[in-house]
């Protein structure tokens, strides 16, 4: 057991020394383990992405079928269209379940990541803990609060992330977080377009456009889920490495 711990500590040291020449000081309070929650969140996000990809494929098939039917009604059996609608409905139900599971696992991870990031920061985080949850649903602020929270966690967790920065607002931003947030916002707007612009389509062309926008929404959600999983794993890697180093220093003392 001690041999495994020593190997893990050496690996954690190699991560930090290789990427960050400035060796980070240990946090003032012990960090909680986050690896298990990171794995659960990543798996849930990956499952959500897989189901979303399936929904996109089904949607593309429906668009092609509707287009073919519009061009020549005799070339498509109406039973084939009905079967496609049934499959799409079933996939949508599975997608809803996968989406809820991904949200739950992600928020559980986010709470632990934030609690670990607080003692690693030089100043209090810009938003209080309740905004970890409310920031996603409160109108207007939901367009930037979640990203701001993730930016602060990333900057606090990454060794050297706050180096020479006078505050969180001036800390260097992560391109990975930017890509995730832009994909998420695009998916949200596309979803609103489907729900508002195509609420009750009454002709084949309107249905085709609604399904097409839905395909785009699913594709954007797949991208956002994959990027979110990458963020989860990277921040957790930062925190686990620093937790392991701190434990090693405490044991050595």
PDB file of C-alpha atoms in Angstrom, residues 105-248:
ATOM      1  CA  UNK A 105     -23.331  14.127 -11.666  1.00  0.00           C
ATOM      2  CA  UNK A 106     -21.789  17.335 -12.990  1.00  0.00           C
ATOM      3  CA  UNK A 107     -23.235  19.480 -10.188  1.00  0.00           C
ATOM      4  CA  UNK A 108     -22.067  16.998  -7.533  1.00  0.00           C
ATOM      5  CA  UNK A 109     -18.566  17.207  -8.989  1.00  0.00           C
ATOM      6  CA  UNK A 110     -18.778  21.005  -9.319  1.00  0.00           C
ATOM      7  CA  UNK A 111     -19.613  21.414  -5.635  1.00  0.00           C
ATOM      8  CA  UNK A 112     -16.589  19.346  -4.547  1.00  0.00           C
ATOM      9  CA  UNK A 113     -14.312  21.085  -7.061  1.00  0.00           C
ATOM     10  CA  UNK A 114     -15.390  24.505  -5.768  1.00  0.00           C
ATOM     11  CA  UNK A 115     -14.862  23.511  -2.128  1.00  0.00           C
ATOM     12  CA  UNK A 116     -11.371  22.282  -2.989  1.00  0.00           C
ATOM     13  CA  UNK A 117     -10.607  25.405  -5.013  1.00  0.00           C
ATOM     14  CA  UNK A 118     -11.471  27.830  -2.216  1.00  0.00           C
ATOM     15  CA  UNK A 119      -8.399  27.183  -0.010  1.00  0.00           C
ATOM     16  CA  UNK A 120      -6.199  27.216  -3.127  1.00  0.00           C
ATOM     17  CA  UNK A 121      -7.253  30.768  -4.053  1.00  0.00           C
ATOM     18  CA  UNK A 122      -5.592  33.976  -2.946  1.00  0.00           C
ATOM     19  CA  UNK A 123      -8.951  35.728  -2.555  1.00  0.00           C
ATOM     20  CA  UNK A 124     -12.608  34.725  -2.086  1.00  0.00           C
ATOM     21  CA  UNK A 125     -14.248  33.454  -5.259  1.00  0.00           C
ATOM     22  CA  UNK A 126     -16.329  36.032  -7.092  1.00  0.00           C
ATOM     23  CA  UNK A 127     -19.649  34.216  -6.593  1.00  0.00           C
ATOM     24  CA  UNK A 128     -20.981  32.511  -3.475  1.00  0.00           C
ATOM     25  CA  UNK A 129     -21.696  28.781  -3.276  1.00  0.00           C
ATOM     26  CA  UNK A 130     -25.483  28.925  -3.981  1.00  0.00           C
ATOM     27  CA  UNK A 131     -24.715  30.324  -7.431  1.00  0.00           C
ATOM     28  CA  UNK A 132     -23.195  26.946  -8.337  1.00  0.00           C
ATOM     29  CA  UNK A 133     -26.798  25.825  -8.773  1.00  0.00           C
ATOM     30  CA  UNK A 134     -28.912  28.964  -9.177  1.00  0.00           C
ATOM     31  CA  UNK A 135     -26.535  30.457 -11.717  1.00  0.00           C
ATOM     32  CA  UNK A 136     -27.797  28.028 -14.357  1.00  0.00           C
ATOM     33  CA  UNK A 137     -31.484  28.942 -14.063  1.00  0.00           C
ATOM     34  CA  UNK A 138     -31.712  32.604 -13.051  1.00  0.00           C
ATOM     35  CA  UNK A 139     -32.496  34.662 -16.165  1.00  0.00           C
ATOM     36  CA  UNK A 140     -29.819  36.912 -17.677  1.00  0.00           C
ATOM     37  CA  UNK A 141     -26.995  35.998 -15.255  1.00  0.00           C
ATOM     38  CA  UNK A 142     -27.177  32.388 -16.476  1.00  0.00           C
ATOM     39  CA  UNK A 143     -25.350  33.591 -19.603  1.00  0.00           C
ATOM     40  CA  UNK A 144     -22.102  34.211 -17.714  1.00  0.00           C
ATOM     41  CA  UNK A 145     -22.277  33.138 -14.036  1.00  0.00           C
ATOM     42  CA  UNK A 146     -21.548  29.417 -14.622  1.00  0.00           C
ATOM     43  CA  UNK A 147     -18.521  30.246 -16.785  1.00  0.00           C
ATOM     44  CA  UNK A 148     -17.271  32.735 -14.197  1.00  0.00           C
ATOM     45  CA  UNK A 149     -17.544  30.057 -11.512  1.00  0.00           C
ATOM     46  CA  UNK A 150     -15.641  27.579 -13.685  1.00  0.00           C
ATOM     47  CA  UNK A 151     -12.983  30.190 -14.513  1.00  0.00           C
ATOM     48  CA  UNK A 152     -12.350  30.796 -10.802  1.00  0.00           C
ATOM     49  CA  UNK A 153     -12.146  27.061 -10.041  1.00  0.00           C
ATOM     50  CA  UNK A 154      -9.726  26.515 -12.928  1.00  0.00           C
ATOM     51  CA  UNK A 155      -7.482  29.459 -11.971  1.00  0.00           C
ATOM     52  CA  UNK A 156      -7.422  28.402  -8.311  1.00  0.00           C
ATOM     53  CA  UNK A 157      -6.769  24.729  -9.013  1.00  0.00           C
ATOM     54  CA  UNK A 158      -4.119  25.107 -11.706  1.00  0.00           C
ATOM     55  CA  UNK A 159      -0.669  25.629 -10.154  1.00  0.00           C
ATOM     56  CA  UNK A 160       0.420  29.081 -11.262  1.00  0.00           C
ATOM     57  CA  UNK A 161      -3.081  29.912 -12.479  1.00  0.00           C
ATOM     58  CA  UNK A 162      -3.181  33.075 -10.372  1.00  0.00           C
ATOM     59  CA  UNK A 163       0.488  33.972 -10.823  1.00  0.00           C
ATOM     60  CA  UNK A 164       0.935  37.764 -11.086  1.00  0.00           C
ATOM     61  CA  UNK A 165      -2.857  38.275 -11.310  1.00  0.00           C
ATOM     62  CA  UNK A 166      -4.182  40.992  -8.949  1.00  0.00           C
ATOM     63  CA  UNK A 167      -7.623  39.351  -8.834  1.00  0.00           C
ATOM     64  CA  UNK A 168      -9.737  36.625 -10.447  1.00  0.00           C
ATOM     65  CA  UNK A 169     -10.904  38.969 -13.188  1.00  0.00           C
ATOM     66  CA  UNK A 170      -7.337  39.390 -14.408  1.00  0.00           C
ATOM     67  CA  UNK A 171      -6.423  35.683 -14.255  1.00  0.00           C
ATOM     68  CA  UNK A 172      -5.607  33.983 -17.535  1.00  0.00           C
ATOM     69  CA  UNK A 173      -8.654  32.315 -19.104  1.00  0.00           C
ATOM     70  CA  UNK A 174      -8.764  28.732 -20.328  1.00  0.00           C
ATOM     71  CA  UNK A 175      -9.466  28.174 -24.022  1.00  0.00           C
ATOM     72  CA  UNK A 176     -11.072  24.864 -23.117  1.00  0.00           C
ATOM     73  CA  UNK A 177     -13.599  26.597 -20.858  1.00  0.00           C
ATOM     74  CA  UNK A 178     -14.285  29.204 -23.530  1.00  0.00           C
ATOM     75  CA  UNK A 179     -14.987  26.497 -26.129  1.00  0.00           C
ATOM     76  CA  UNK A 180     -17.287  24.613 -23.733  1.00  0.00           C
ATOM     77  CA  UNK A 181     -19.240  27.725 -22.796  1.00  0.00           C
ATOM     78  CA  UNK A 182     -19.708  28.938 -26.367  1.00  0.00           C
ATOM     79  CA  UNK A 183     -20.937  25.477 -27.414  1.00  0.00           C
ATOM     80  CA  UNK A 184     -23.352  25.437 -24.466  1.00  0.00           C
ATOM     81  CA  UNK A 185     -24.722  28.922 -25.213  1.00  0.00           C
ATOM     82  CA  UNK A 186     -25.162  28.046 -28.887  1.00  0.00           C
ATOM     83  CA  UNK A 187     -27.082  24.898 -27.901  1.00  0.00           C
ATOM     84  CA  UNK A 188     -29.308  26.884 -25.530  1.00  0.00           C
ATOM     85  CA  UNK A 189     -30.162  29.430 -28.225  1.00  0.00           C
ATOM     86  CA  UNK A 190     -30.792  26.721 -30.810  1.00  0.00           C
ATOM     87  CA  UNK A 191     -33.097  24.959 -28.351  1.00  0.00           C
ATOM     88  CA  UNK A 192     -35.026  28.189 -27.765  1.00  0.00           C
ATOM     89  CA  UNK A 193     -35.353  28.596 -31.519  1.00  0.00           C
ATOM     90  CA  UNK A 194     -36.913  25.130 -31.793  1.00  0.00           C
ATOM     91  CA  UNK A 195     -39.323  25.667 -28.896  1.00  0.00           C
ATOM     92  CA  UNK A 196     -40.388  29.195 -29.897  1.00  0.00           C
ATOM     93  CA  UNK A 197     -40.058  29.322 -33.662  1.00  0.00           C
ATOM     94  CA  UNK A 198     -41.334  25.814 -34.433  1.00  0.00           C
ATOM     95  CA  UNK A 199     -43.734  25.227 -31.572  1.00  0.00           C
ATOM     96  CA  UNK A 200     -46.614  23.966 -33.747  1.00  0.00           C
ATOM     97  CA  UNK A 201     -45.325  23.245 -37.265  1.00  0.00           C
ATOM     98  CA  UNK A 202     -48.281  22.774 -39.597  1.00  0.00           C
ATOM     99  CA  UNK A 203     -46.587  21.775 -42.856  1.00  0.00           C
ATOM    100  CA  UNK A 204     -43.819  19.437 -43.980  1.00  0.00           C
ATOM    101  CA  UNK A 205     -41.303  22.216 -44.599  1.00  0.00           C
ATOM    102  CA  UNK A 206     -41.797  23.628 -41.089  1.00  0.00           C
ATOM    103  CA  UNK A 207     -41.409  20.143 -39.618  1.00  0.00           C
ATOM    104  CA  UNK A 208     -38.250  19.575 -41.657  1.00  0.00           C
ATOM    105  CA  UNK A 209     -36.728  22.854 -40.454  1.00  0.00           C
ATOM    106  CA  UNK A 210     -37.665  22.098 -36.846  1.00  0.00           C
ATOM    107  CA  UNK A 211     -36.027  18.672 -37.022  1.00  0.00           C
ATOM    108  CA  UNK A 212     -32.947  20.183 -38.696  1.00  0.00           C
ATOM    109  CA  UNK A 213     -32.502  22.785 -35.962  1.00  0.00           C
ATOM    110  CA  UNK A 214     -33.038  20.015 -33.407  1.00  0.00           C
ATOM    111  CA  UNK A 215     -30.194  18.056 -35.040  1.00  0.00           C
ATOM    112  CA  UNK A 216     -27.940  21.102 -34.759  1.00  0.00           C
ATOM    113  CA  UNK A 217     -28.931  21.513 -31.097  1.00  0.00           C
ATOM    114  CA  UNK A 218     -28.111  17.883 -30.349  1.00  0.00           C
ATOM    115  CA  UNK A 219     -24.754  18.207 -32.096  1.00  0.00           C
ATOM    116  CA  UNK A 220     -23.878  21.306 -30.057  1.00  0.00           C
ATOM    117  CA  UNK A 221     -24.908  19.552 -26.827  1.00  0.00           C
ATOM    118  CA  UNK A 222     -22.671  16.617 -27.742  1.00  0.00           C
ATOM    119  CA  UNK A 223     -19.733  18.994 -28.220  1.00  0.00           C
ATOM    120  CA  UNK A 224     -20.521  20.804 -24.949  1.00  0.00           C
ATOM    121  CA  UNK A 225     -20.760  17.496 -23.040  1.00  0.00           C
ATOM    122  CA  UNK A 226     -17.413  16.268 -24.382  1.00  0.00           C
ATOM    123  CA  UNK A 227     -15.707  19.570 -23.548  1.00  0.00           C
ATOM    124  CA  UNK A 228     -17.299  19.569 -20.076  1.00  0.00           C
ATOM    125  CA  UNK A 229     -15.907  16.079 -19.436  1.00  0.00           C
ATOM    126  CA  UNK A 230     -12.462  17.290 -20.478  1.00  0.00           C
ATOM    127  CA  UNK A 231     -12.727  20.224 -18.047  1.00  0.00           C
ATOM    128  CA  UNK A 232     -13.870  17.929 -15.238  1.00  0.00           C
ATOM    129  CA  UNK A 233     -10.906  15.600 -15.753  1.00  0.00           C
ATOM    130  CA  UNK A 234      -8.362  18.401 -16.074  1.00  0.00           C
ATOM    131  CA  UNK A 235      -9.451  20.347 -12.991  1.00  0.00           C
ATOM    132  CA  UNK A 236      -9.645  17.102 -11.014  1.00  0.00           C
ATOM    133  CA  UNK A 237      -6.136  16.228 -12.202  1.00  0.00           C
ATOM    134  CA  UNK A 238      -4.880  19.598 -10.941  1.00  0.00           C
ATOM    135  CA  UNK A 239      -6.541  19.137  -7.552  1.00  0.00           C
ATOM    136  CA  UNK A 240      -5.571  15.497  -7.054  1.00  0.00           C
ATOM    137  CA  UNK A 241      -1.944  16.288  -7.855  1.00  0.00           C
ATOM    138  CA  UNK A 242      -1.866  19.132  -5.356  1.00  0.00           C
ATOM    139  CA  UNK A 243      -3.716  17.067  -2.749  1.00  0.00           C
ATOM    140  CA  UNK A 244      -1.181  14.258  -3.123  1.00  0.00           C
ATOM    141  CA  UNK A 245       1.772  16.632  -2.813  1.00  0.00           C
ATOM    142  CA  UNK A 246       0.276  18.265   0.297  1.00  0.00           C
ATOM    143  CA  UNK A 247      -0.298  14.850   1.888  1.00  0.00           C
ATOM    144  CA  UNK A 248       3.286  13.859   1.124  1.00  0.00           C
TER     145      UNK A 248
END
